[in-house]
Tab-separated table of C-alpha atoms and ligand atoms in Angstrom:
chain	number	residue	atom	x	y	z
A	33	MET	CA	-7.066	5.648	-24.414
A	34	SER	CA	-8.616	3.801	-21.495
A	35	LEU	CA	-6.489	1.597	-19.245
A	36	SER	CA	-6.959	-2.033	-18.231
A	37	VAL	CA	-5.866	-2.221	-14.605
A	38	VAL	CA	-5.149	-4.816	-11.921
A	39	LEU	CA	-5.646	-3.096	-8.561
A	40	THR	CA	-4.698	-4.976	-5.396
A	41	GLY	CA	-6.137	-3.907	-2.062
A	42	ALA	CA	-9.180	-2.598	-3.908
A	43	THR	CA	-11.567	-2.835	-0.957
A	44	GLY	CA	-9.407	-0.680	1.329
A	45	GLY	CA	-9.724	3.067	1.786
A	46	ILE	CA	-7.187	4.110	-0.836
A	47	GLY	CA	-7.914	1.198	-3.191
A	48	ARG	CA	-11.618	2.008	-3.294
A	49	ALA	CA	-10.884	5.674	-4.058
A	50	ILE	CA	-8.473	4.704	-6.850
A	51	ALA	CA	-11.007	2.229	-8.279
A	52	GLN	CA	-13.757	4.844	-8.238
A	53	ALA	CA	-11.562	7.418	-9.985
A	54	LEU	CA	-10.456	4.951	-12.679
A	55	ILE	CA	-13.924	3.541	-13.371
A	56	ALA	CA	-15.453	7.037	-13.485
A	57	ARG	CA	-13.189	7.916	-16.398
A	58	GLY	CA	-13.860	4.702	-18.301
A	59	ASP	CA	-10.902	2.501	-17.345
A	60	ARG	CA	-11.430	-1.255	-16.861
A	61	VAL	CA	-10.414	-2.576	-13.459
A	62	VAL	CA	-9.836	-5.988	-11.871
A	63	LEU	CA	-10.478	-5.450	-8.159
A	64	VAL	CA	-8.366	-7.730	-5.947
A	65	SER	CA	-8.634	-8.440	-2.224
A	66	ARG	CA	-8.978	-11.510	0.006
A	67	SER	CA	-12.574	-11.036	1.116
A	68	ALA	CA	-14.870	-12.429	-1.595
A	69	ASP	CA	-17.938	-10.769	-0.062
A	70	GLU	CA	-16.353	-7.336	0.098
A	71	VAL	CA	-14.718	-7.357	-3.301
A	72	GLY	CA	-17.860	-8.792	-4.924
A	73	LEU	CA	-20.017	-6.099	-3.352
A	74	LEU	CA	-17.571	-3.381	-4.405
A	75	ALA	CA	-17.562	-4.664	-7.998
A	76	ARG	CA	-21.376	-4.589	-8.080
A	77	GLN	CA	-21.466	-1.061	-6.646
A	78	LEU	CA	-18.807	0.356	-8.953
A	79	GLY	CA	-20.066	-1.610	-11.953
A	80	ARG	CA	-23.432	0.197	-11.903
A	81	GLY	CA	-23.412	2.699	-14.710
A	82	ALA	CA	-20.036	1.478	-16.025
A	83	ALA	CA	-19.651	-0.331	-19.362
A	84	ALA	CA	-20.552	-4.030	-19.176
A	85	GLY	CA	-17.597	-6.183	-18.149
A	86	SER	CA	-15.411	-3.253	-17.173
A	87	VAL	CA	-15.291	-4.160	-13.481
A	88	GLU	CA	-14.270	-7.600	-12.253
A	89	ALA	CA	-13.819	-8.936	-8.720
A	90	LEU	CA	-11.060	-11.373	-7.845
A	91	ALA	CA	-10.847	-12.695	-4.290
A	92	VAL	CA	-7.298	-13.971	-3.773
A	93	ASP	CA	-4.437	-13.657	-1.334
A	94	ILE	CA	-1.433	-12.020	-3.016
A	95	THR	CA	0.977	-13.754	-0.613
A	96	ARG	CA	-0.008	-17.152	-2.035
A	97	ALA	CA	1.380	-18.520	-5.307
A	98	GLU	CA	-2.072	-19.712	-6.433
A	99	GLY	CA	-3.474	-16.231	-5.730
A	100	ARG	CA	-0.840	-14.582	-7.907
A	101	ALA	CA	-1.368	-17.233	-10.620
A	102	ALA	CA	-5.100	-16.390	-10.654
A	103	ILE	CA	-4.288	-12.686	-11.044
A	104	LEU	CA	-1.934	-13.509	-13.925
A	105	ARG	CA	-4.652	-15.546	-15.687
A	106	VAL	CA	-7.202	-12.746	-15.428
A	107	ALA	CA	-4.656	-10.061	-16.359
A	108	ALA	CA	-3.720	-12.018	-19.507
A	109	GLU	CA	-7.379	-12.569	-20.475
A	110	ARG	CA	-8.163	-8.893	-19.994
A	111	ARG	CA	-4.924	-7.705	-21.621
A	112	CYS	CA	-4.042	-5.571	-18.640
A	113	ASP	CA	-1.560	-2.759	-19.190
A	114	THR	CA	-1.422	-1.468	-15.603
A	115	LEU	CA	-0.620	-3.069	-12.249
A	116	ILE	CA	-1.245	-1.111	-9.067
A	117	ASN	CA	0.406	-2.780	-6.063
A	118	ASN	CA	-1.701	-1.191	-3.337
A	119	ALA	CA	-2.561	-4.052	-0.932
A	120	ALA	CA	-0.717	-4.000	2.380
A	121	ILE	CA	-1.164	-4.778	6.044
A	122	PRO	CA	-0.221	-2.322	8.775
A	123	SER	CA	2.367	-2.669	11.505
A	124	PHE	CA	2.835	-0.409	14.508
A	125	GLY	CA	4.507	-0.836	17.878
A	126	ALA	CA	7.882	-1.038	19.573
A	127	LEU	CA	9.981	-3.741	17.904
A	128	GLU	CA	10.137	-5.909	21.038
A	129	THR	CA	6.333	-6.132	21.064
A	130	LEU	CA	6.058	-7.539	17.529
A	131	ASP	CA	6.167	-11.314	17.198
A	132	ASP	CA	7.845	-13.400	14.490
A	133	ALA	CA	4.633	-14.255	12.642
A	134	HIS	CA	3.589	-10.601	12.458
A	135	ILE	CA	6.970	-9.436	11.155
A	136	GLU	CA	7.031	-12.186	8.523
A	137	ALA	CA	3.443	-11.433	7.444
A	138	VAL	CA	4.171	-7.724	6.988
A	139	ILE	CA	7.319	-8.287	4.933
A	140	SER	CA	5.566	-10.978	2.911
A	141	THR	CA	2.445	-8.902	2.148
A	142	ASP	CA	3.923	-5.422	1.826
A	143	LEU	CA	7.190	-6.249	0.055
A	144	VAL	CA	7.660	-9.815	-1.188
A	145	ALA	CA	4.181	-10.256	-2.721
A	146	PRO	CA	4.290	-7.016	-4.773
A	147	MET	CA	7.716	-8.024	-6.127
A	148	LEU	CA	6.525	-11.533	-7.053
A	149	LEU	CA	3.295	-10.236	-8.579
A	150	THR	CA	5.150	-7.625	-10.605
A	151	ARG	CA	7.584	-10.245	-11.924
A	152	ALA	CA	4.696	-12.526	-12.874
A	153	LEU	CA	2.841	-9.795	-14.777
A	154	LEU	CA	5.774	-8.308	-16.718
A	155	PRO	CA	5.198	-10.519	-19.815
A	156	VAL	CA	1.555	-9.408	-19.956
A	157	LEU	CA	2.415	-5.736	-19.494
A	158	ARG	CA	5.175	-5.933	-22.104
A	159	LEU	CA	2.629	-6.773	-24.817
A	160	HIS	CA	1.541	-3.114	-24.814
A	161	PRO	CA	3.352	-0.133	-26.332
A	162	ARG	CA	2.924	1.605	-22.965
A	163	ALA	CA	2.340	0.005	-19.559
A	164	THR	CA	2.702	0.980	-15.905
A	165	VAL	CA	3.518	-0.624	-12.564
A	166	LEU	CA	2.486	1.713	-9.748
A	167	ASN	CA	3.636	0.805	-6.244
A	168	LEU	CA	1.993	2.368	-3.205
A	169	GLY	CA	4.757	3.118	-0.730
A	170	SER	CA	4.752	5.431	2.258
A	171	THR	CA	6.569	8.437	3.682
A	172	LEU	CA	7.724	5.915	6.298
A	173	GLY	CA	9.696	4.079	3.625
A	174	ARG	CA	12.047	7.058	3.363
A	175	LEU	CA	11.726	8.558	6.823
A	176	GLY	CA	12.098	5.980	9.590
A	177	LEU	CA	9.953	6.744	12.627
A	178	PRO	CA	9.781	5.122	16.075
A	179	GLY	CA	7.023	2.509	16.101
A	180	PHE	CA	7.263	1.762	12.382
A	181	THR	CA	10.438	-0.345	12.169
A	182	VAL	CA	8.903	-3.278	10.316
A	183	TYR	CA	6.436	-1.324	8.175
A	184	GLY	CA	9.192	1.186	7.342
A	185	ALA	CA	11.518	-1.647	6.343
A	186	ALA	CA	8.885	-3.113	4.005
A	187	LYS	CA	8.063	0.235	2.402
A	188	SER	CA	11.730	1.180	2.172
A	189	GLY	CA	12.287	-2.086	0.330
A	190	LEU	CA	9.376	-1.343	-1.993
A	191	ARG	CA	10.812	2.076	-2.793
A	192	GLY	CA	14.223	0.548	-3.589
A	193	PHE	CA	12.550	-2.132	-5.707
A	194	SER	CA	10.591	0.512	-7.632
A	195	GLU	CA	13.651	2.659	-8.317
A	196	ALA	CA	15.843	-0.233	-9.449
A	197	LEU	CA	13.128	-1.782	-11.627
A	198	ARG	CA	12.331	1.595	-13.222
A	199	ARG	CA	15.993	1.855	-14.246
A	200	GLU	CA	16.133	-1.794	-15.308
A	201	LEU	CA	13.134	-1.363	-17.633
A	202	SER	CA	13.653	2.229	-18.749
A	203	ASP	CA	14.465	1.279	-22.350
A	204	GLY	CA	11.201	-0.654	-22.749
A	205	PRO	CA	7.471	0.043	-22.636
A	206	ILE	CA	6.935	-0.481	-18.887
A	207	ARG	CA	7.158	2.521	-16.615
A	208	VAL	CA	7.590	1.892	-12.893
A	209	CYS	CA	6.160	4.484	-10.511
A	210	HIS	CA	6.269	4.858	-6.740
A	211	LEU	CA	3.700	6.935	-4.868
A	212	ALA	CA	4.364	7.531	-1.169
A	213	PRO	CA	1.371	8.916	0.721
A	214	ARG	CA	1.651	10.381	4.208
A	215	ALA	CA	-0.918	9.360	6.856
A	216	THR	CA	-4.260	8.832	5.126
A	217	ARG	CA	-7.668	8.570	6.759
A	218	THR	CA	-8.506	4.883	6.300
A	219	ALA	CA	-9.041	1.827	8.496
A	220	PHE	CA	-5.354	0.990	7.973
A	221	ASN	CA	-4.631	3.206	11.004
A	222	ASP	CA	-6.093	1.856	14.238
A	223	ALA	CA	-6.846	3.896	17.374
A	224	ARG	CA	-3.254	3.545	18.596
A	225	VAL	CA	-1.839	5.023	15.383
A	226	ASP	CA	-4.459	7.783	15.409
A	227	ALA	CA	-3.395	8.672	18.977
A	228	TYR	CA	0.295	8.652	17.943
A	229	ASN	CA	-0.487	10.853	14.950
A	230	ARG	CA	-2.416	13.306	17.130
A	231	ALA	CA	0.361	13.422	19.734
A	232	THR	CA	3.027	14.078	17.082
A	233	GLY	CA	1.018	16.593	15.037
A	234	THR	CA	1.068	14.303	11.989
A	235	ARG	CA	-1.193	15.605	9.242
A	236	SER	CA	-3.344	13.305	7.157
A	237	ASP	CA	-4.932	13.238	3.721
A	238	SER	CA	-8.175	11.886	2.353
A	239	PRO	CA	-7.978	8.698	0.264
A	240	GLU	CA	-9.386	10.729	-2.637
A	241	ARG	CA	-6.304	12.966	-2.589
A	242	VAL	CA	-4.047	9.910	-2.811
A	243	ALA	CA	-6.208	8.488	-5.614
A	244	ALA	CA	-5.937	11.733	-7.600
A	245	ALA	CA	-2.127	11.584	-7.290
A	246	ALA	CA	-2.136	7.921	-8.377
A	247	VAL	CA	-4.232	8.664	-11.456
A	248	ALA	CA	-1.971	11.610	-12.355
A	249	MET	CA	1.021	9.252	-12.227
A	250	LEU	CA	-0.692	6.766	-14.530
A	251	ASP	CA	-1.291	9.656	-16.921
A	252	GLY	CA	2.443	10.385	-17.168
A	253	GLY	CA	3.095	12.481	-14.052
A	254	PRO	CA	6.395	12.140	-12.142
A	255	ALA	CA	7.487	8.543	-11.578
A	256	GLU	CA	8.134	9.121	-7.881
A	257	ARG	CA	6.176	11.323	-5.533
A	258	PHE	CA	5.993	11.872	-1.772
A	259	LEU	CA	2.706	13.471	-0.766
A	260	GLY	CA	2.330	16.333	1.684
A	261	PHE	CA	4.368	19.120	3.158
A	262	PRO	CA	6.410	19.065	5.424
A	263	GLU	CA	6.728	15.285	4.844
A	264	ALA	CA	8.179	15.664	1.346
A	265	LEU	CA	10.777	18.146	2.669
A	266	ALA	CA	11.681	15.869	5.600
A	267	VAL	CA	12.137	13.002	3.153
A	268	ARG	CA	14.561	15.112	1.096
A	269	LEU	CA	16.563	16.219	4.137
A	270	ASN	CA	16.632	12.654	5.437
A	271	GLY	CA	17.974	11.509	2.075
A	272	LEU	CA	20.854	13.979	2.275
A	273	VAL	CA	22.135	13.295	5.804
A	274	PRO	CA	19.850	10.920	7.751
A	275	THR	CA	21.640	11.450	11.078
A	276	TRP	CA	20.768	15.193	11.027
A	277	LEU	CA	17.204	14.319	11.864
A	278	ASP	CA	17.926	11.678	14.517
A	279	ALA	CA	17.357	14.113	17.390
A	280	ALA	CA	14.013	15.295	16.033
A	281	PHE	CA	11.793	12.419	17.148
A	282	GLY	CA	11.475	12.801	20.913
A	283	ALA	CA	7.726	13.415	20.628
A	284	HIS	CA	7.379	10.240	18.554
A	285	ARG	CA	9.284	8.167	21.150
A	286	ALA	CA	7.116	9.653	23.907
A	287	ALA	CA	3.946	8.838	21.948
A	288	LEU	CA	5.161	5.273	21.438
A	289	ARG	CA	5.949	4.906	25.157
A	290	ALA	CA	2.484	6.281	26.014
A	291	GLU	CA	0.946	3.746	23.631
A	292	ARG	CA	2.791	0.902	25.414
A	293	ALA	CA	1.669	2.195	28.800
A	294	THR	CA	-2.006	2.226	27.791
A	295	PRO	CA	-3.681	-0.670	29.607
A	296	ILE	CA	-4.976	-3.416	27.338
A	297	PRO	CA	-8.731	-3.832	27.849
A	298	SER	CA	-9.316	-6.897	29.985
A	299	GLN	CA	-10.478	-9.942	28.068
A	300	PRO	CA	-13.361	-12.038	29.357
A	301	ILE	CA	-11.899	-15.082	31.087
A	302	PRO	CA	-13.109	-18.249	29.341
A	303	LEU	CA	-15.255	-20.332	31.650
A	304	GLU	CA	-14.110	-23.881	32.116
A	305	SER	CA	-16.719	-26.502	31.752
A	306	HIS	CA	-17.384	-28.545	34.858
A	307	GLU	CA	-19.405	-31.430	33.647
B	646	LIG	N1	-3.655	4.691	5.308
B	646	LIG	C1	-2.471	5.259	5.465
B	646	LIG	O1	-2.239	6.047	6.420
B	646	LIG	C2	-1.377	5.017	4.450
B	646	LIG	C3	-0.297	5.914	4.413
B	646	LIG	C4	0.734	5.683	3.518
B	646	LIG	C5	0.687	4.606	2.664
B	646	LIG	N2	-0.371	3.750	2.715
B	646	LIG	C6	-0.356	2.611	1.786
B	646	LIG	O2	-1.483	2.707	0.924
B	646	LIG	C7	-1.932	1.403	0.546
B	646	LIG	C8	-3.419	1.241	0.832
B	646	LIG	O3	-3.650	1.503	2.205
B	646	LIG	P1	-5.123	1.683	2.817
B	646	LIG	O4	-5.013	2.753	3.833
B	646	LIG	O5	-6.124	1.789	1.731
B	646	LIG	O6	-5.266	0.267	3.577
B	646	LIG	P2	-6.596	-0.553	3.972
B	646	LIG	O7	-7.774	0.333	3.997
B	646	LIG	O8	-6.257	-1.327	5.213
B	646	LIG	O9	-6.750	-1.594	2.757
B	646	LIG	C9	-5.844	-2.645	2.564
B	646	LIG	C10	-6.330	-3.475	1.387
B	646	LIG	O10	-5.390	-4.519	1.128
B	646	LIG	C11	-6.092	-5.781	1.027
B	646	LIG	N3	-5.157	-6.848	1.401
B	646	LIG	C12	-4.430	-6.939	2.544
B	646	LIG	N4	-3.711	-8.066	2.537
B	646	LIG	C13	-3.961	-8.700	1.358
B	646	LIG	C14	-3.516	-9.909	0.764
B	646	LIG	N5	-2.640	-10.727	1.395
B	646	LIG	N6	-3.982	-10.233	-0.453
B	646	LIG	C15	-4.858	-9.444	-1.103
B	646	LIG	N7	-5.316	-8.273	-0.598
B	646	LIG	C16	-4.879	-7.912	0.629
B	646	LIG	C17	-7.283	-5.585	1.978
B	646	LIG	O11	-8.387	-6.439	1.695
B	646	LIG	P3	-8.562	-7.889	2.426
B	646	LIG	O12	-8.243	-7.695	3.871
B	646	LIG	O13	-9.986	-8.310	2.142
B	646	LIG	O14	-7.593	-8.779	1.734
B	646	LIG	C18	-7.679	-4.159	1.617
B	646	LIG	O15	-8.407	-4.154	0.404
B	646	LIG	C19	-1.046	0.419	1.330
B	646	LIG	O16	0.013	-0.009	0.507
B	646	LIG	C20	-0.507	1.263	2.480
B	646	LIG	O17	0.733	0.761	2.955
B	646	LIG	C21	-1.401	3.933	3.577
């Protein structure tokens, strides 16, 4: 039976790949992101050849109450049975270089908003005999790395939220899944993160690989999955005795120091007006 899905972060690299995979197999999808132009264009592109009305664009900010209320309205109208919390913003850099507003925005977007959106949609999801909440986490939510303190904290929180909610709801129709990709080739990673990944030998996946894993989870695959080897093994070891691995990240610290030492391109100096 086809699914009726709310997908946040639909215009991003992974979101787009998930949307394509779902629409190709006949699922109905509400595409959510902040940029009205981008999400509208994506809906038109993906809607070509799909059944009429199966793709809808919704331009809202998930960190805002009115944005989440709009998602709830559309999800109720469309009788959605699946929520994919995929939207997030990145964060990279030594902790001392990150300002208050950035830290608050990352925790708000990557952790608080998915929790609030999930809570809002539970009554809609519960109307179905089978429903799913799928949260997009990260390897970095289970394996803390230098440079990813704030992002790791948000994704670690999302993993804990997913596990606890899965257990809280396990005697009902809603299944809660957590998919943790490793580095994935999307615009989420800027040049500094790409350089860090190269320097540390971090491997990356295509967004299509992550999308295939997401779809497999919606179809009843394991409720929690960490993508990639050796990342999945490192996550397991880290779960057993985290301090064992503490000495293993010298290359990551060096890459972070090198990133801080890279000169910032000079900005044009604004000309004062002398009238
Ligand atoms: N790429 C990686 O290396 C990687 C690795 C592991 C896990 N992940 C996780 O995978 C997920 C998708 O990542 P990605 O690589 O596809 O990122 P991406 O390409 O940067 O896309 C992010 C998406 O989130 C949307 N978004 C951001 N803030 C939003 C807000 N406040 N309200 C609504 N939409 C918002 C963006 O659209 P607008 O800007 O228009 O709102 C965009 O559609 C994220 O949860 C990320 O943490 C990524």
